[in-house]
Amino acid sequence: MRRITCGLVALVAGFMCFPAFGQYDLSGEWSPRYHEDQPERIPGPDMVEFQGIPINEAGRLRGLSWSPSLLTVPEHQCKPHPSDYAHRGPGRMRIWNEYDSASQQLIAIHTRLRWQAPERTIWMDGRAHPPEYAAHTWQGFSTGRWDGEMLTVTTTHLKQGWYRRNGLARSDRAHVTEHFIRHDNYLTQIVIIDDPVYLTEPFIRTNNWVLDPRQQIAPYLCDIVVEVDRPQGTVPHYLPGQNPFLEEHADRYQLPLEGVLGGAETTYPEFIE
């Protein structure tokens, strides 16, 4: 009887160490697909192309004050994309898992992207997010859980970032939820951003990759240089009402300016009427 009991205990303990049912290995080399939003993701959006994003008045004002010359300032030349936007750019991605050597439990999922070489940790061991006053970073603090075969990631403590590469800012108070879904050799990411500072509704978008075992991610080097000779401390910007590109995108595509300026109402079919 004692031998049978001990055997059952060992069997139950062994099952308790197995990974949770439904986990799907996401590790590998992933090559991005740009069939979605290619003009925005590769050549980049126009100035004052805000449609489709549920910004509020503060977000619109912030966007209209942004000048592309800001990117020539040394402090802005080598900034990495924050983790909620990084997959929109040159997004070759490597994913690998970290396991505890004794229990073989999944501790974390790590990612690395090509552009500016950001590395991110998604903690899978149940740890809590740090307090609100903890430092904010470009990658933020991410925790993950399995919902069946879907990986759900929650990210906080992000530095201020952007929704679109034309000045639409995302605040450092944003809360980001991601869902990673793998279908054989294809990977889809759904990003949901709640931002109490610049949005009136959650902003949702998706990205896609295909598995590419031959892919390589080379080191990324970024040198800061003086691109424009200007007085120290100068920050390129436009004052309210002085953005010279206000109507350029609307005129080019013969769109109504009130639609181009964005907002939640511009994302619904009723707005066309």
Coordinates of N, CA, C and O in Angstrom, one line a residue, residues 32-203:
P32 N 8.3 40.0 -40.8 CA 7.0 40.7 -40.8 C 6.4 40.7 -42.2 O 7.1 40.7 -43.2
R33 N 5.1 40.8 -42.2 CA 4.3 41.0 -43.4 C 3.7 42.4 -43.4 O 3.2 42.8 -42.4
Y34 N 3.8 43.1 -44.5 CA 3.4 44.5 -44.6 C 2.2 44.7 -45.5 O 2.0 45.8 -45.9
H35 N 1.4 43.7 -45.7 CA 0.2 43.8 -46.5 C -0.8 44.7 -45.8 O -1.7 45.3 -46.4
E36 N -0.7 44.8 -44.5 CA -1.6 45.7 -43.7 C -0.9 47.0 -43.5 O 0.2 47.1 -43.0
D37 N -1.6 48.1 -43.9 CA -1.1 49.5 -43.5 C 0.3 49.7 -44.1 O 1.1 50.4 -43.5
Q38 N 0.6 49.2 -45.3 CA 2.0 49.3 -45.8 C 2.4 50.8 -46.0 O 3.5 51.2 -45.6
P39 N 1.5 51.7 -46.5 CA 2.0 53.1 -46.7 C 2.3 53.8 -45.4 O 3.2 54.6 -45.3
E40 N 1.6 53.4 -44.3 CA 1.9 54.0 -43.0 C 3.2 53.4 -42.4 O 4.0 54.1 -41.8
R41 N 3.4 52.1 -42.5 CA 4.4 51.4 -41.8 C 5.8 51.5 -42.5 O 6.8 51.5 -41.9
I42 N 5.8 51.7 -43.8 CA 7.1 51.7 -44.5 C 7.5 53.1 -44.9 O 8.4 53.7 -44.3
P43 N 6.9 53.7 -45.9 CA 7.2 55.1 -46.2 C 6.9 56.1 -45.1 O 7.5 57.1 -44.9
G44 N 5.8 55.8 -44.4 CA 5.4 56.7 -43.3 C 4.2 57.5 -43.7 O 3.9 57.8 -44.9
P45 N 3.4 58.0 -42.7 CA 2.2 58.8 -42.9 C 2.6 60.2 -43.3 O 3.7 60.7 -43.1
D46 N 1.6 60.9 -43.8 CA 1.7 62.4 -44.1 C 1.6 63.1 -42.8 O 1.1 62.6 -41.8
M47 N 2.0 64.4 -42.9 CA 1.7 65.3 -41.8 C 0.2 65.5 -41.7 O -0.5 65.5 -42.7
V48 N -0.3 65.6 -40.4 CA -1.7 65.8 -40.2 C -2.6 64.8 -40.9 O -3.6 65.1 -41.5
E49 N -2.1 63.5 -40.8 CA -2.9 62.4 -41.2 C -3.3 61.6 -40.0 O -2.7 60.6 -39.6
F50 N -4.4 62.1 -39.3 CA -4.8 61.6 -38.0 C -6.0 60.7 -38.0 O -6.4 60.2 -37.0
Q51 N -6.6 60.6 -39.2 CA -7.9 59.8 -39.3 C -7.7 58.4 -38.8 O -6.6 57.8 -39.0
G52 N -8.7 57.8 -38.2 CA -8.7 56.4 -37.8 C -8.2 56.2 -36.4 O -8.2 55.1 -35.9
I53 N -7.8 57.3 -35.7 CA -7.3 57.2 -34.3 C -8.2 58.0 -33.4 O -8.4 59.2 -33.7
P54 N -8.7 57.4 -32.3 CA -9.6 58.1 -31.5 C -9.0 59.1 -30.5 O -9.1 59.0 -29.3
I55 N -8.3 60.1 -31.1 CA -7.6 61.1 -30.2 C -8.6 62.1 -29.7 O -9.7 62.3 -30.3
N56 N -8.3 62.7 -28.6 CA -9.1 63.8 -28.0 C -8.4 65.1 -28.4 O -7.5 65.2 -29.2
E57 N -9.0 66.2 -27.9 CA -8.4 67.5 -28.3 C -7.0 67.7 -27.9 O -6.2 68.3 -28.6
A58 N -6.6 67.1 -26.7 CA -5.2 67.2 -26.3 C -4.3 66.5 -27.2 O -3.2 67.0 -27.6
G59 N -4.7 65.3 -27.7 CA -3.9 64.6 -28.6 C -3.8 65.3 -30.0 O -2.7 65.3 -30.6
R60 N -4.9 65.9 -30.4 CA -4.8 66.6 -31.7 C -3.9 67.8 -31.6 O -3.1 68.1 -32.5
L61 N -4.0 68.6 -30.5 CA -3.1 69.8 -30.3 C -1.7 69.4 -30.3 O -0.8 70.0 -30.8
R62 N -1.4 68.3 -29.6 CA 0.0 67.8 -29.5 C 0.5 67.4 -30.9 O 1.6 67.7 -31.2
G63 N -0.4 66.7 -31.6 CA 0.0 66.3 -33.0 C 0.3 67.5 -33.9 O 1.2 67.5 -34.7
L64 N -0.5 68.5 -33.8 CA -0.4 69.7 -34.7 C 0.9 70.5 -34.3 O 1.3 71.3 -35.1
S65 N 1.4 70.3 -33.1 CA 2.5 71.1 -32.7 C 3.9 70.4 -33.0 O 4.9 71.0 -32.9
W66 N 3.8 69.2 -33.5 CA 5.0 68.4 -33.8 C 5.6 68.8 -35.2 O 4.9 68.9 -36.2
S67 N 6.9 68.9 -35.2 CA 7.6 69.2 -36.4 C 8.5 68.0 -36.7 O 9.2 67.5 -35.8
P68 N 8.6 67.5 -38.0 CA 9.5 66.4 -38.3 C 11.0 66.8 -38.1 O 11.8 65.9 -38.0
S69 N 11.3 68.1 -38.0 CA 12.7 68.5 -37.7 C 13.1 68.1 -36.4 O 14.3 68.1 -36.1
L70 N 12.2 67.7 -35.5 CA 12.5 67.2 -34.1 C 13.5 66.0 -34.2 O 14.3 65.8 -33.4
L71 N 13.3 65.2 -35.3 CA 14.1 64.0 -35.4 C 15.6 64.3 -35.7 O 16.4 63.4 -35.7
T72 N 15.9 65.5 -36.1 CA 17.3 65.9 -36.3 C 18.0 66.3 -35.1 O 19.3 66.4 -35.1
V73 N 17.3 66.5 -34.0 CA 17.9 66.9 -32.7 C 18.7 65.6 -32.2 O 18.1 64.5 -32.2
P74 N 19.9 65.8 -31.7 CA 20.7 64.6 -31.3 C 20.0 63.7 -30.3 O 20.1 62.5 -30.4
E75 N 19.3 64.3 -29.4 CA 18.6 63.5 -28.3 C 17.5 62.6 -28.9 O 17.1 61.6 -28.2
H76 N 17.1 62.9 -30.1 CA 16.0 62.1 -30.7 C 16.4 61.2 -31.8 O 15.5 60.5 -32.4
Q77 N 17.7 61.2 -32.2 CA 18.1 60.4 -33.4 C 18.1 58.9 -33.1 O 17.9 58.1 -34.1
C78 N 18.5 58.4 -32.0 CA 18.6 57.0 -31.7 C 17.6 56.4 -30.8 O 17.8 55.4 -30.1
K79 N 16.4 57.1 -30.7 CA 15.4 56.6 -29.8 C 14.8 55.3 -30.4 O 14.5 55.2 -31.6
P80 N 14.7 54.2 -29.6 CA 14.0 53.0 -30.1 C 12.5 53.2 -30.1 O 12.0 54.1 -29.4
H81 N 11.8 52.5 -31.0 CA 10.4 52.5 -30.9 C 9.9 51.8 -29.5 O 10.5 50.8 -29.1
P82 N 8.9 52.4 -28.9 CA 8.4 51.7 -27.7 C 7.8 50.4 -28.0 O 7.4 50.2 -29.2
S83 N 7.6 49.5 -27.1 CA 7.2 48.2 -27.4 C 5.8 48.1 -28.0 O 5.4 47.2 -28.7
D84 N 4.9 49.1 -27.7 CA 3.6 49.0 -28.3 C 3.6 49.5 -29.8 O 2.6 49.3 -30.5
Y85 N 4.7 50.1 -30.2 CA 4.8 50.5 -31.6 C 5.9 49.8 -32.4 O 5.8 49.7 -33.6
A86 N 6.8 49.2 -31.7 CA 8.1 48.7 -32.3 C 7.8 47.7 -33.5 O 8.5 47.6 -34.5
H87 N 6.7 46.9 -33.3 CA 6.4 45.9 -34.3 C 5.9 46.5 -35.6 O 5.8 45.8 -36.6
R88 N 5.6 47.8 -35.6 CA 5.1 48.4 -36.8 C 6.2 48.8 -37.8 O 6.0 49.0 -39.0
G89 N 7.4 48.9 -37.3 CA 8.6 49.3 -38.1 C 9.2 48.1 -38.8 O 8.6 47.1 -39.1
P90 N 10.6 48.3 -39.1 CA 11.3 47.1 -39.6 C 11.4 46.0 -38.6 O 12.3 45.9 -37.8
G91 N 10.3 45.2 -38.5 CA 10.0 44.4 -37.4 C 10.5 42.9 -37.5 O 9.7 42.1 -37.0
R92 N 11.6 42.6 -38.1 CA 12.2 41.3 -37.9 C 12.3 40.9 -36.5 O 12.8 41.7 -35.7
M93 N 11.7 39.8 -36.1 CA 11.6 39.5 -34.6 C 12.1 38.1 -34.3 O 11.9 37.2 -35.0
R94 N 12.8 38.0 -33.2 CA 13.2 36.8 -32.7 C 12.5 36.6 -31.3 O 12.5 37.5 -30.5
I95 N 12.0 35.4 -31.1 CA 11.3 35.1 -29.8 C 12.0 33.8 -29.2 O 12.2 32.9 -30.0
W96 N 12.4 33.9 -28.0 CA 12.9 32.7 -27.3 C 12.4 32.6 -25.9 O 12.0 33.6 -25.3
N97 N 12.4 31.4 -25.3 CA 11.8 31.1 -24.0 C 12.9 31.0 -23.0 O 14.0 30.5 -23.3
E98 N 12.6 31.3 -21.8 CA 13.5 31.1 -20.6 C 12.8 30.2 -19.6 O 11.7 30.5 -19.2
Y99 N 13.5 29.1 -19.3 CA 12.9 28.1 -18.4 C 13.7 28.0 -17.1 O 14.9 28.2 -17.1
D100 N 13.0 27.7 -16.0 CA 13.7 27.3 -14.8 C 14.4 25.9 -15.0 O 13.7 25.0 -15.4
S101 N 15.7 25.8 -14.7 CA 16.4 24.6 -15.0 C 15.9 23.4 -14.2 O 15.9 22.2 -14.7
A102 N 15.4 23.6 -13.0 CA 15.0 22.5 -12.1 C 13.6 22.1 -12.4 O 13.3 20.9 -12.6
S103 N 12.6 23.0 -12.4 CA 11.2 22.7 -12.6 C 10.8 22.7 -14.0 O 9.7 22.1 -14.4
Q104 N 11.6 23.3 -14.9 CA 11.2 23.4 -16.4 C 9.9 24.2 -16.5 O 9.3 24.1 -17.6
Q105 N 9.7 25.1 -15.6 CA 8.5 26.0 -15.7 C 9.0 27.2 -16.5 O 10.1 27.7 -16.4
L106 N 8.1 27.7 -17.4 CA 8.4 28.9 -18.2 C 8.5 30.1 -17.3 O 7.5 30.5 -16.6
I107 N 9.6 30.8 -17.3 CA 9.8 32.0 -16.5 C 9.5 33.2 -17.3 O 8.8 34.1 -16.8
A108 N 10.0 33.3 -18.5 CA 9.8 34.5 -19.3 C 9.9 34.2 -20.8 O 10.5 33.2 -21.2
I109 N 9.2 35.0 -21.6 CA 9.4 35.0 -23.1 C 10.1 36.3 -23.5 O 9.7 37.4 -23.0
H110 N 11.2 36.2 -24.2 CA 12.0 37.3 -24.6 C 11.8 37.6 -26.1 O 11.6 36.6 -26.9
T111 N 11.9 38.8 -26.5 CA 11.8 39.2 -27.9 C 13.0 40.2 -28.3 O 13.4 40.9 -27.4
R112 N 13.4 40.2 -29.5 CA 14.4 41.1 -30.0 C 13.9 41.5 -31.4 O 13.6 40.6 -32.2
L113 N 14.0 42.8 -31.7 CA 13.6 43.3 -33.0 C 14.8 43.9 -33.7 O 15.8 44.3 -33.0
R114 N 14.7 44.0 -35.0 CA 15.9 44.5 -35.8 C 16.2 46.0 -35.5 O 17.3 46.3 -35.2
W115 N 15.2 46.8 -35.7 CA 15.4 48.3 -35.7 C 15.7 48.8 -34.3 O 14.9 48.6 -33.4
Q116 N 16.9 49.3 -34.1 CA 17.4 49.8 -32.8 C 17.6 48.7 -31.8 O 17.9 48.9 -30.6
A117 N 17.4 47.4 -32.2 CA 17.7 46.2 -31.4 C 17.1 46.2 -30.0 O 17.8 45.9 -29.1
P118 N 15.8 46.6 -29.9 CA 15.2 46.5 -28.5 C 15.0 45.1 -28.1 O 14.5 44.2 -28.9
E119 N 15.3 44.8 -26.9 CA 15.0 43.4 -26.3 C 14.0 43.6 -25.2 O 14.1 44.5 -24.3
R120 N 13.1 42.7 -25.2 CA 11.9 42.9 -24.2 C 11.7 41.6 -23.5 O 11.9 40.5 -24.0
T121 N 11.3 41.7 -22.2 CA 11.0 40.5 -21.4 C 9.5 40.5 -21.0 O 9.0 41.5 -20.5
I122 N 8.9 39.4 -21.3 CA 7.5 39.2 -20.9 C 7.5 38.2 -19.8 O 7.8 37.0 -20.0
W123 N 7.3 38.6 -18.6 CA 7.4 37.7 -17.4 C 6.1 36.8 -17.4 O 5.0 37.2 -17.4
M124 N 6.4 35.5 -17.2 CA 5.3 34.5 -17.3 C 5.2 33.7 -15.9 O 4.5 32.7 -15.8
D125 N 5.9 34.2 -14.9 CA 6.0 33.5 -13.6 C 5.0 34.0 -12.6 O 5.1 33.7 -11.4
G126 N 4.1 34.9 -13.0 CA 3.0 35.3 -12.1 C 3.4 36.5 -11.2 O 2.6 36.9 -10.3
R127 N 4.6 37.2 -11.5 CA 4.9 38.3 -10.7 C 4.0 39.5 -10.9 O 3.4 39.7 -12.0
A128 N 3.9 40.4 -9.9 CA 3.1 41.6 -10.0 C 3.8 42.7 -10.8 O 5.1 42.7 -10.8
H129 N 3.0 43.7 -11.3 CA 3.6 44.9 -11.9 C 4.2 45.8 -10.8 O 3.7 45.8 -9.6
P130 N 5.2 46.5 -11.1 CA 5.8 47.4 -10.0 C 4.8 48.5 -9.7 O 3.8 48.8 -10.4
P131 N 5.1 49.3 -8.6 CA 4.2 50.4 -8.2 C 4.3 51.5 -9.3 O 5.2 51.6 -10.1
E132 N 3.3 52.4 -9.2 CA 3.2 53.4 -10.2 C 4.4 54.3 -10.3 O 4.7 54.8 -11.4
Y133 N 5.1 54.5 -9.2 CA 6.2 55.5 -9.2 C 7.5 54.8 -9.8 O 8.5 55.5 -9.9
A134 N 7.5 53.5 -10.1 CA 8.7 52.9 -10.7 C 9.1 53.5 -12.0 O 8.2 54.1 -12.7
A135 N 10.3 53.3 -12.4 CA 10.8 53.9 -13.6 C 10.1 53.4 -14.8 O 9.7 52.2 -14.9
H136 N 9.9 54.3 -15.8 CA 9.3 53.9 -17.1 C 10.4 53.8 -18.1 O 11.4 54.5 -18.1
T137 N 10.2 52.8 -19.0 CA 11.2 52.5 -20.0 C 10.6 52.4 -21.4 O 9.3 52.4 -21.5
W138 N 11.4 52.3 -22.4 CA 10.9 52.1 -23.8 C 10.1 50.8 -24.0 O 9.1 50.8 -24.7
Q139 N 10.5 49.8 -23.3 CA 9.8 48.5 -23.4 C 8.7 48.3 -22.4 O 7.9 47.5 -22.5
G140 N 8.8 49.1 -21.3 CA 7.8 49.0 -20.3 C 8.0 47.7 -19.5 O 9.0 47.0 -19.6
F141 N 7.0 47.4 -18.6 CA 7.0 46.2 -17.8 C 5.9 45.3 -18.3 O 4.7 45.7 -18.2
S142 N 6.2 44.1 -18.7 CA 5.2 43.2 -19.4 C 5.1 41.9 -18.6 O 6.1 41.3 -18.2
T143 N 3.8 41.5 -18.4 CA 3.5 40.1 -17.9 C 2.6 39.4 -18.8 O 1.8 40.1 -19.5
G144 N 2.7 38.1 -18.9 CA 1.9 37.4 -19.8 C 1.2 36.2 -19.2 O 1.5 35.7 -18.1
R145 N 0.1 35.7 -19.8 CA -0.6 34.5 -19.4 C -1.1 33.8 -20.6 O -1.3 34.5 -21.7
W146 N -1.4 32.6 -20.5 CA -2.0 31.8 -21.6 C -3.5 31.7 -21.5 O -4.0 31.3 -20.5
D147 N -4.2 32.2 -22.6 CA -5.6 32.0 -22.7 C -5.8 30.9 -23.8 O -5.9 31.2 -24.9
G148 N -5.8 29.7 -23.3 CA -5.8 28.6 -24.3 C -4.5 28.6 -25.1 O -3.4 28.6 -24.4
E149 N -4.5 28.7 -26.4 CA -3.3 28.8 -27.2 C -2.9 30.2 -27.5 O -2.0 30.5 -28.3
M150 N -3.6 31.2 -26.9 CA -3.3 32.6 -27.2 C -2.5 33.2 -26.0 O -2.9 33.0 -24.8
L151 N -1.5 33.9 -26.3 CA -0.7 34.6 -25.3 C -1.2 36.0 -25.1 O -1.3 36.8 -26.1
T152 N -1.6 36.3 -23.9 CA -2.1 37.7 -23.6 C -1.1 38.4 -22.7 O -0.6 37.9 -21.7
V153 N -0.7 39.6 -23.2 CA 0.4 40.3 -22.5 C -0.2 41.7 -22.0 O -0.9 42.4 -22.8
T154 N 0.2 42.0 -20.8 CA -0.2 43.3 -20.2 C 1.1 44.1 -20.0 O 2.0 43.6 -19.3
T155 N 1.1 45.4 -20.5 CA 2.3 46.2 -20.3 C 1.9 47.6 -19.7 O 1.0 48.2 -20.1
T156 N 2.7 47.9 -18.7 CA 2.6 49.3 -18.1 C 4.0 49.9 -18.0 O 4.9 49.3 -18.5
H157 N 4.1 51.0 -17.4 CA 5.4 51.7 -17.2 C 6.2 52.0 -18.5 O 7.4 51.7 -18.6
L158 N 5.4 52.4 -19.5 CA 6.1 52.8 -20.7 C 6.4 54.3 -20.7 O 5.7 55.1 -20.2
K159 N 7.6 54.6 -21.3 CA 7.9 56.0 -21.6 C 6.9 56.5 -22.6 O 6.2 55.8 -23.3
Q160 N 6.8 57.9 -22.7 CA 5.9 58.5 -23.7 C 6.3 58.0 -25.1 O 7.5 57.9 -25.4
G161 N 5.3 57.6 -25.9 CA 5.6 57.2 -27.2 C 4.7 57.8 -28.2 O 4.4 59.0 -28.1
W162 N 4.3 57.1 -29.3 CA 3.5 57.6 -30.3 C 2.6 56.6 -30.9 O 2.9 55.4 -30.9
Y163 N 1.5 57.1 -31.5 CA 0.6 56.2 -32.2 C 0.9 56.1 -33.7 O 0.6 55.1 -34.4
R164 N 1.4 57.2 -34.2 CA 1.7 57.3 -35.7 C 3.0 58.2 -35.8 O 3.1 59.1 -35.0
R165 N 3.8 57.9 -36.8 CA 5.1 58.6 -36.9 C 4.9 60.0 -37.5 O 5.7 60.4 -38.3
N166 N 3.9 60.7 -37.1 CA 3.7 62.1 -37.5 C 3.3 63.0 -36.4 O 2.6 64.0 -36.6
G167 N 3.7 62.6 -35.2 CA 3.5 63.5 -34.0 C 2.4 63.1 -33.1 O 2.2 63.8 -32.1
L168 N 1.6 62.1 -33.4 CA 0.5 61.7 -32.5 C 1.0 61.0 -31.3 O 1.5 59.8 -31.4
A169 N 1.0 61.6 -30.2 CA 1.7 61.1 -29.0 C 0.8 60.1 -28.2 O -0.4 60.3 -28.2
R170 N 1.5 59.2 -27.6 CA 0.9 58.3 -26.7 C 1.5 58.6 -25.3 O 2.7 58.7 -25.2
S171 N 0.7 58.7 -24.3 CA 1.2 59.2 -23.0 C 1.9 58.1 -22.2 O 1.7 56.9 -22.5
D172 N 2.6 58.5 -21.1 CA 3.2 57.5 -20.3 C 2.3 56.8 -19.3 O 2.7 56.0 -18.4
R173 N 1.0 57.2 -19.4 CA 0.0 56.6 -18.5 C -0.8 55.5 -19.2 O -1.8 54.9 -18.7
A174 N -0.4 55.2 -20.4 CA -1.1 54.2 -21.2 C -1.0 52.8 -20.6 O 0.0 52.4 -20.0
H175 N -2.0 52.0 -20.9 CA -2.1 50.6 -20.5 C -2.3 49.8 -21.8 O -3.2 50.0 -22.5
V176 N -1.4 48.9 -22.0 CA -1.4 48.1 -23.3 C -1.7 46.7 -23.1 O -1.1 46.0 -22.2
T177 N -2.6 46.1 -23.9 CA -2.9 44.7 -23.9 C -2.6 44.2 -25.2 O -3.0 44.7 -26.3
E178 N -1.9 43.0 -25.3 CA -1.6 42.4 -26.6 C -2.0 41.0 -26.5 O -2.0 40.3 -25.5
H179 N -2.5 40.5 -27.7 CA -2.8 39.1 -27.9 C -1.9 38.5 -29.0 O -2.0 39.1 -30.2
F180 N -1.2 37.5 -28.8 CA -0.4 36.8 -29.8 C -1.0 35.5 -30.1 O -1.2 34.7 -29.2
I181 N -1.3 35.3 -31.4 CA -2.0 34.1 -31.8 C -1.2 33.5 -33.0 O -1.0 34.1 -34.0
R182 N -0.8 32.2 -32.8 CA -0.1 31.5 -33.8 C -1.0 30.5 -34.6 O -1.7 29.7 -34.0
H183 N -0.9 30.6 -35.9 CA -1.6 29.6 -36.8 C -0.5 29.0 -37.6 O -0.1 29.5 -38.6
D184 N 0.0 27.8 -37.2 CA 1.0 27.1 -37.9 C 2.3 28.0 -38.0 O 2.8 28.4 -37.0
N185 N 2.6 28.4 -39.2 CA 3.8 29.3 -39.4 C 3.5 30.8 -39.5 O 4.3 31.5 -40.0
Y186 N 2.3 31.2 -39.1 CA 1.9 32.6 -39.1 C 1.6 33.0 -37.7 O 1.0 32.3 -36.9
L187 N 2.0 34.3 -37.4 CA 1.8 34.8 -36.1 C 1.1 36.2 -36.2 O 1.5 37.1 -37.0
T188 N 0.0 36.4 -35.4 CA -0.7 37.6 -35.5 C -0.7 38.2 -34.1 O -0.8 37.6 -33.1
Q189 N -0.5 39.6 -34.1 CA -0.4 40.3 -32.8 C -1.6 41.3 -32.9 O -1.7 42.1 -33.8
I190 N -2.4 41.4 -31.8 CA -3.5 42.4 -31.7 C -3.1 43.3 -30.5 O -2.8 42.8 -29.4
V191 N -3.0 44.6 -30.8 CA -2.5 45.5 -29.8 C -3.7 46.5 -29.4 O -4.3 47.1 -30.3
I192 N -4.0 46.5 -28.1 CA -5.1 47.4 -27.6 C -4.5 48.4 -26.6 O -3.9 48.0 -25.6
I193 N -4.7 49.7 -26.9 CA -4.1 50.7 -26.1 C -5.2 51.6 -25.5 O -6.0 52.1 -26.2
D194 N -5.1 51.6 -24.1 CA -6.0 52.5 -23.4 C -5.1 53.7 -22.8 O -4.2 53.4 -22.1
D195 N -5.5 54.9 -23.2 CA -4.6 56.1 -22.9 C -5.6 57.2 -22.3 O -6.3 57.8 -23.1
P196 N -5.6 57.4 -21.0 CA -6.5 58.4 -20.5 C -6.1 59.8 -20.8 O -6.9 60.7 -20.6
V197 N -4.9 60.0 -21.3 CA -4.5 61.4 -21.6 C -4.8 61.8 -23.0 O -5.3 62.9 -23.2
Y198 N -4.6 61.0 -24.0 CA -4.8 61.4 -25.4 C -5.8 60.7 -26.2 O -6.1 61.0 -27.4
L199 N -6.5 59.7 -25.6 CA -7.6 58.9 -26.3 C -8.9 59.0 -25.6 O -8.9 59.1 -24.4
T200 N -10.0 58.9 -26.4 CA -11.3 58.9 -25.8 C -11.8 57.4 -25.8 O -12.8 57.1 -25.1
E201 N -11.2 56.6 -26.6 CA -11.6 55.2 -26.7 C -10.3 54.3 -26.9 O -9.3 54.9 -27.3
P202 N -10.4 53.0 -26.6 CA -9.2 52.2 -26.9 C -8.9 52.2 -28.4 O -9.7 52.3 -29.2
F203 N -7.6 52.1 -28.7 CA -7.1 52.1 -30.0 C -6.5 50.7 -30.3 O -5.7 50.2 -29.5

